[in-house]
Amino acid sequence: MNCEDIRAYLDMIAAEEYPVCREQKLLRDHVKEAFQTEDLLVDEEQLEKYMNLQKYFSYELFPWEKFLFTVHNCVYKANGRLRWPDLFCMVGRGAGKNGYLAFEDFALLTPVNGVEEYHIDIFANSEDQAETTFKDIYNVLEKHKQKLSRHFYWNKEIIRNLKTRSELKFRTSNAKTKDGGRPGKVDFDEYHQYENYKTIEVAETGLGKKTFSRKTIITTNGTIRDGPLDHMLERAEGILSGKLPDNGLFPFICRLDRKEEVDDKRSWHKANPSLRYFPELQDRMAREYEDYKLDKIGNSSFVTRRMNLSQGAAEAEVTEWKNLLAASRELPDLEGRTCMAGIDYASTTDFVAAGLLFEVEDFWYWITHTWVCRNQASLSRIRFPLEEAAAKGLLTFVDQVEIPPELPALWLEEKAEKYSIAGLAIDKYRYTLLSKALRYAGFNADKSGAGNIKLVRPSDIMQIAPTITSQFANQRIIWEDNPLMRWYTNNAKQMMDSKGNITYGKIEPKSRKTDGFMALVMAATRIGEISGWNNDDQENGFEEVYTF
């Protein structure tokens, strides 16, 4: 193996001037063994012609990119076929994978590839993502329009080489429109976004009808588990460990070896082979890391996309315990202030919580009360000192078969005599049981526009969750000395869905209640409607608040 672009990168892995991950070390062994045991040829003349095309780009390929380009496009078996026609490249966000793909696709459209009508389709789950690489090539053509217009035709939907008649197009996840193609190459951008193989299978159907058919997959890690990406990673692991033949797949993986390495900035190079060349990216990632430490679920993409570690079904505490203790500060005089009310309950035979949320100069102040049904079967499982909370006036026991809906409604009615309640928020699926009592108290969900109740959907919670996290992290939520609220909030967990949205659940559904916290969440979904209303008046002790 005398090719400089291959040897240079393999030497970099061996030298470990910067840390490299386990998969890169295994890949080095895999490539060396292939060249030692197989009759392989690197077409260096073709490679040189390809590399000369870098003059049209505003960047040169990094050593890892030259290595990838060479093994994917210029290494041939004795029968003249490509040794590694399929490339799987998983590198951390910011490494420049779209830049690599743009150069590769541009090069393969040209006569250097030696195949006419070598059409290339770029697939992604969204049009914006699918168009990313296409736009990169489009901008190259626009920049060198005077010279390249003799060789290419292009518009915002298609790029065509005039001599080879090879075309580049971008496509999205609507699988119905992909049948019948005869591409020379198929690209998948951000492979982690695919939940199934529907689009993938249709896209790949036409491969094999052209000489030197290729496939390129570029991606970071993601949040969808047990999908195409996880299956590809499992296959790649088998190849690199020697348990599976590669069958033409070249698995290039850069990621941390262990979760603990996220705290070692030098280890970040394992996930991003370009990081050494980008000092500004290093600074950016350092800032993102600080955000990640404050909110590990809200900023979990730092681990999944920057470090390429699988998170699984992400769950985490709502906030650190120190922030719950910080919320136990004294409330200012809120009389006359505007607020939003929130109610939450799972069942009127269990717990019901209501509260008022105020916002003043970015601080949130929470006044709340809970009703507990003494006759519930699960009460004996609860280890929290409910009797002490009742003695402090934080909750009221109800000695009936259920909690009458009138109780939280009357509480709100009483509070309305002291505070200005602008509206109420309650879970959409819990409203019915309380609707009549709330109407008598002056709250209704009239859809004509006269209503003052918001029926909260999961999407509303997903929108406000990052703000709630920020308020806790900055210790801007205050509810006085309320051990019940600390218990409620500490019992809740953040959960992330496959699209990165955050919602809340119970750590343990029977003995650990979250009603008071979820009542706060309900009210928070409407806090934006009164933001700034309480900021002008500095009377009633509010000036003292900012000395905490």
PDB file of C-alpha atoms in Angstrom, residues 12-116:
ATOM      1  CA  MET A  12      -2.039   9.589  12.227  1.00  0.00           C
ATOM      2  CA  ILE A  13      -4.223   6.990  13.932  1.00  0.00           C
ATOM      3  CA  ALA A  14      -1.156   5.080  15.093  1.00  0.00           C
ATOM      4  CA  ALA A  15       0.664   8.190  16.317  1.00  0.00           C
ATOM      5  CA  GLU A  16      -2.324   9.405  18.378  1.00  0.00           C
ATOM      6  CA  GLU A  17      -1.129  12.993  18.509  1.00  0.00           C
ATOM      7  CA  TYR A  18      -4.800  13.582  19.269  1.00  0.00           C
ATOM      8  CA  PRO A  19      -6.942  10.871  20.914  1.00  0.00           C
ATOM      9  CA  VAL A  20      -8.686   8.469  18.537  1.00  0.00           C
ATOM     10  CA  CYS A  21     -11.548   6.142  19.358  1.00  0.00           C
ATOM     11  CA  ARG A  22     -11.546   2.361  19.428  1.00  0.00           C
ATOM     12  CA  GLU A  23     -13.359   2.144  16.073  1.00  0.00           C
ATOM     13  CA  GLN A  24     -10.647   4.146  14.323  1.00  0.00           C
ATOM     14  CA  LYS A  25      -7.938   1.854  15.655  1.00  0.00           C
ATOM     15  CA  LEU A  26      -9.893  -1.206  14.510  1.00  0.00           C
ATOM     16  CA  LEU A  27     -10.453   0.423  11.115  1.00  0.00           C
ATOM     17  CA  ARG A  28      -6.709   0.904  10.694  1.00  0.00           C
ATOM     18  CA  ASP A  29      -6.170  -2.807  11.277  1.00  0.00           C
ATOM     19  CA  HIS A  30      -9.011  -3.662   8.911  1.00  0.00           C
ATOM     20  CA  VAL A  31      -7.602  -1.570   6.058  1.00  0.00           C
ATOM     21  CA  LYS A  32      -4.054  -2.846   6.540  1.00  0.00           C
ATOM     22  CA  GLU A  33      -5.253  -6.437   6.501  1.00  0.00           C
ATOM     23  CA  ALA A  34      -7.276  -5.855   3.335  1.00  0.00           C
ATOM     24  CA  PHE A  35      -4.256  -4.514   1.472  1.00  0.00           C
ATOM     25  CA  GLN A  36      -2.049  -7.297   2.793  1.00  0.00           C
ATOM     26  CA  THR A  37      -4.362 -10.200   1.942  1.00  0.00           C
ATOM     27  CA  GLU A  38      -6.185  -8.989  -1.171  1.00  0.00           C
ATOM     28  CA  ASP A  39      -5.090  -7.952  -4.655  1.00  0.00           C
ATOM     29  CA  LEU A  40      -6.032  -4.278  -4.448  1.00  0.00           C
ATOM     30  CA  LEU A  41      -5.082  -1.323  -6.630  1.00  0.00           C
ATOM     31  CA  VAL A  42      -5.263   2.387  -5.890  1.00  0.00           C
ATOM     32  CA  ASP A  43      -5.818   4.330  -9.124  1.00  0.00           C
ATOM     33  CA  GLU A  44      -3.487   7.188  -8.226  1.00  0.00           C
ATOM     34  CA  GLU A  45      -3.830   8.880 -11.603  1.00  0.00           C
ATOM     35  CA  GLN A  46      -7.589   9.069 -11.186  1.00  0.00           C
ATOM     36  CA  LEU A  47      -7.158  10.191  -7.576  1.00  0.00           C
ATOM     37  CA  GLU A  48      -4.861  13.044  -8.629  1.00  0.00           C
ATOM     38  CA  LYS A  49      -7.411  14.236 -11.185  1.00  0.00           C
ATOM     39  CA  TYR A  50     -10.117  14.146  -8.556  1.00  0.00           C
ATOM     40  CA  MET A  51      -7.995  16.075  -6.072  1.00  0.00           C
ATOM     41  CA  ASN A  52      -7.259  18.754  -8.662  1.00  0.00           C
ATOM     42  CA  LEU A  53     -10.956  19.624  -8.504  1.00  0.00           C
ATOM     43  CA  GLN A  54     -10.409  21.029  -5.005  1.00  0.00           C
ATOM     44  CA  LYS A  55      -9.382  24.289  -6.675  1.00  0.00           C
ATOM     45  CA  TYR A  56     -13.057  25.129  -7.154  1.00  0.00           C
ATOM     46  CA  PHE A  57     -13.855  24.752  -3.466  1.00  0.00           C
ATOM     47  CA  SER A  58     -13.142  27.249  -0.707  1.00  0.00           C
ATOM     48  CA  TYR A  59     -11.592  24.503   1.397  1.00  0.00           C
ATOM     49  CA  GLU A  60      -9.221  21.582   1.021  1.00  0.00           C
ATOM     50  CA  LEU A  61     -10.109  18.158   2.306  1.00  0.00           C
ATOM     51  CA  PHE A  62      -8.669  17.224   5.678  1.00  0.00           C
ATOM     52  CA  PRO A  63      -6.502  14.078   5.932  1.00  0.00           C
ATOM     53  CA  TRP A  64      -9.433  11.977   7.168  1.00  0.00           C
ATOM     54  CA  GLU A  65     -11.545  13.189   4.215  1.00  0.00           C
ATOM     55  CA  LYS A  66      -8.834  12.434   1.668  1.00  0.00           C
ATOM     56  CA  PHE A  67      -8.512   9.013   3.227  1.00  0.00           C
ATOM     57  CA  LEU A  68     -12.248   8.392   2.939  1.00  0.00           C
ATOM     58  CA  PHE A  69     -12.448   9.706  -0.605  1.00  0.00           C
ATOM     59  CA  THR A  70      -9.575   7.492  -1.707  1.00  0.00           C
ATOM     60  CA  VAL A  71     -10.791   4.207  -0.232  1.00  0.00           C
ATOM     61  CA  HIS A  72     -14.363   4.847  -1.361  1.00  0.00           C
ATOM     62  CA  ASN A  73     -13.689   6.007  -4.889  1.00  0.00           C
ATOM     63  CA  CYS A  74     -10.227   4.934  -6.062  1.00  0.00           C
ATOM     64  CA  VAL A  75      -9.488   1.515  -4.566  1.00  0.00           C
ATOM     65  CA  TYR A  76     -10.261  -1.333  -6.980  1.00  0.00           C
ATOM     66  CA  LYS A  77     -10.199  -5.101  -6.812  1.00  0.00           C
ATOM     67  CA  ALA A  78      -8.363  -7.213  -9.396  1.00  0.00           C
ATOM     68  CA  ASN A  79     -11.593  -7.558 -11.392  1.00  0.00           C
ATOM     69  CA  GLY A  80     -11.794  -3.776 -11.777  1.00  0.00           C
ATOM     70  CA  ARG A  81     -14.675  -3.281  -9.363  1.00  0.00           C
ATOM     71  CA  LEU A  82     -14.681  -0.928  -6.417  1.00  0.00           C
ATOM     72  CA  ARG A  83     -13.416  -2.513  -3.224  1.00  0.00           C
ATOM     73  CA  TRP A  84     -15.544  -0.360  -0.896  1.00  0.00           C
ATOM     74  CA  PRO A  85     -18.496   1.011  -2.905  1.00  0.00           C
ATOM     75  CA  ASP A  86     -20.523   1.727   0.253  1.00  0.00           C
ATOM     76  CA  LEU A  87     -19.354   4.309   2.785  1.00  0.00           C
ATOM     77  CA  PHE A  88     -20.797   4.778   6.256  1.00  0.00           C
ATOM     78  CA  CYS A  89     -19.414   7.907   7.890  1.00  0.00           C
ATOM     79  CA  MET A  90     -20.492   8.896  11.401  1.00  0.00           C
ATOM     80  CA  VAL A  91     -18.606  11.909  12.716  1.00  0.00           C
ATOM     81  CA  GLY A  92     -19.499  14.498  15.336  1.00  0.00           C
ATOM     82  CA  ARG A  93     -21.488  17.571  14.399  1.00  0.00           C
ATOM     83  CA  GLY A  94     -19.219  20.261  12.994  1.00  0.00           C
ATOM     84  CA  ALA A  95     -16.663  17.907  11.424  1.00  0.00           C
ATOM     85  CA  GLY A  96     -17.651  18.956   7.896  1.00  0.00           C
ATOM     86  CA  LYS A  97     -19.365  15.839   6.603  1.00  0.00           C
ATOM     87  CA  ASN A  98     -21.556  17.820   4.188  1.00  0.00           C
ATOM     88  CA  GLY A  99     -18.473  19.537   2.844  1.00  0.00           C
ATOM     89  CA  TYR A 100     -16.942  16.144   2.206  1.00  0.00           C
ATOM     90  CA  LEU A 101     -20.091  14.900   0.482  1.00  0.00           C
ATOM     91  CA  ALA A 102     -20.293  18.012  -1.682  1.00  0.00           C
ATOM     92  CA  PHE A 103     -16.783  17.442  -3.024  1.00  0.00           C
ATOM     93  CA  GLU A 104     -17.379  13.743  -3.585  1.00  0.00           C
ATOM     94  CA  ASP A 105     -20.615  14.255  -5.497  1.00  0.00           C
ATOM     95  CA  PHE A 106     -19.166  17.094  -7.564  1.00  0.00           C
ATOM     96  CA  ALA A 107     -16.180  14.929  -8.495  1.00  0.00           C
ATOM     97  CA  LEU A 108     -18.273  11.912  -9.472  1.00  0.00           C
ATOM     98  CA  LEU A 109     -20.394  13.981 -11.851  1.00  0.00           C
ATOM     99  CA  THR A 110     -17.292  14.778 -13.928  1.00  0.00           C
ATOM    100  CA  PRO A 111     -15.632  12.743 -16.706  1.00  0.00           C
ATOM    101  CA  VAL A 112     -12.933  11.672 -14.208  1.00  0.00           C
ATOM    102  CA  ASN A 113     -15.431   9.110 -12.945  1.00  0.00           C
ATOM    103  CA  GLY A 114     -15.601   7.651 -16.436  1.00  0.00           C
ATOM    104  CA  VAL A 115     -19.322   6.832 -16.351  1.00  0.00           C
ATOM    105  CA  GLU A 116     -21.964   8.642 -18.372  1.00  0.00           C
TER     106      GLU A 116
END
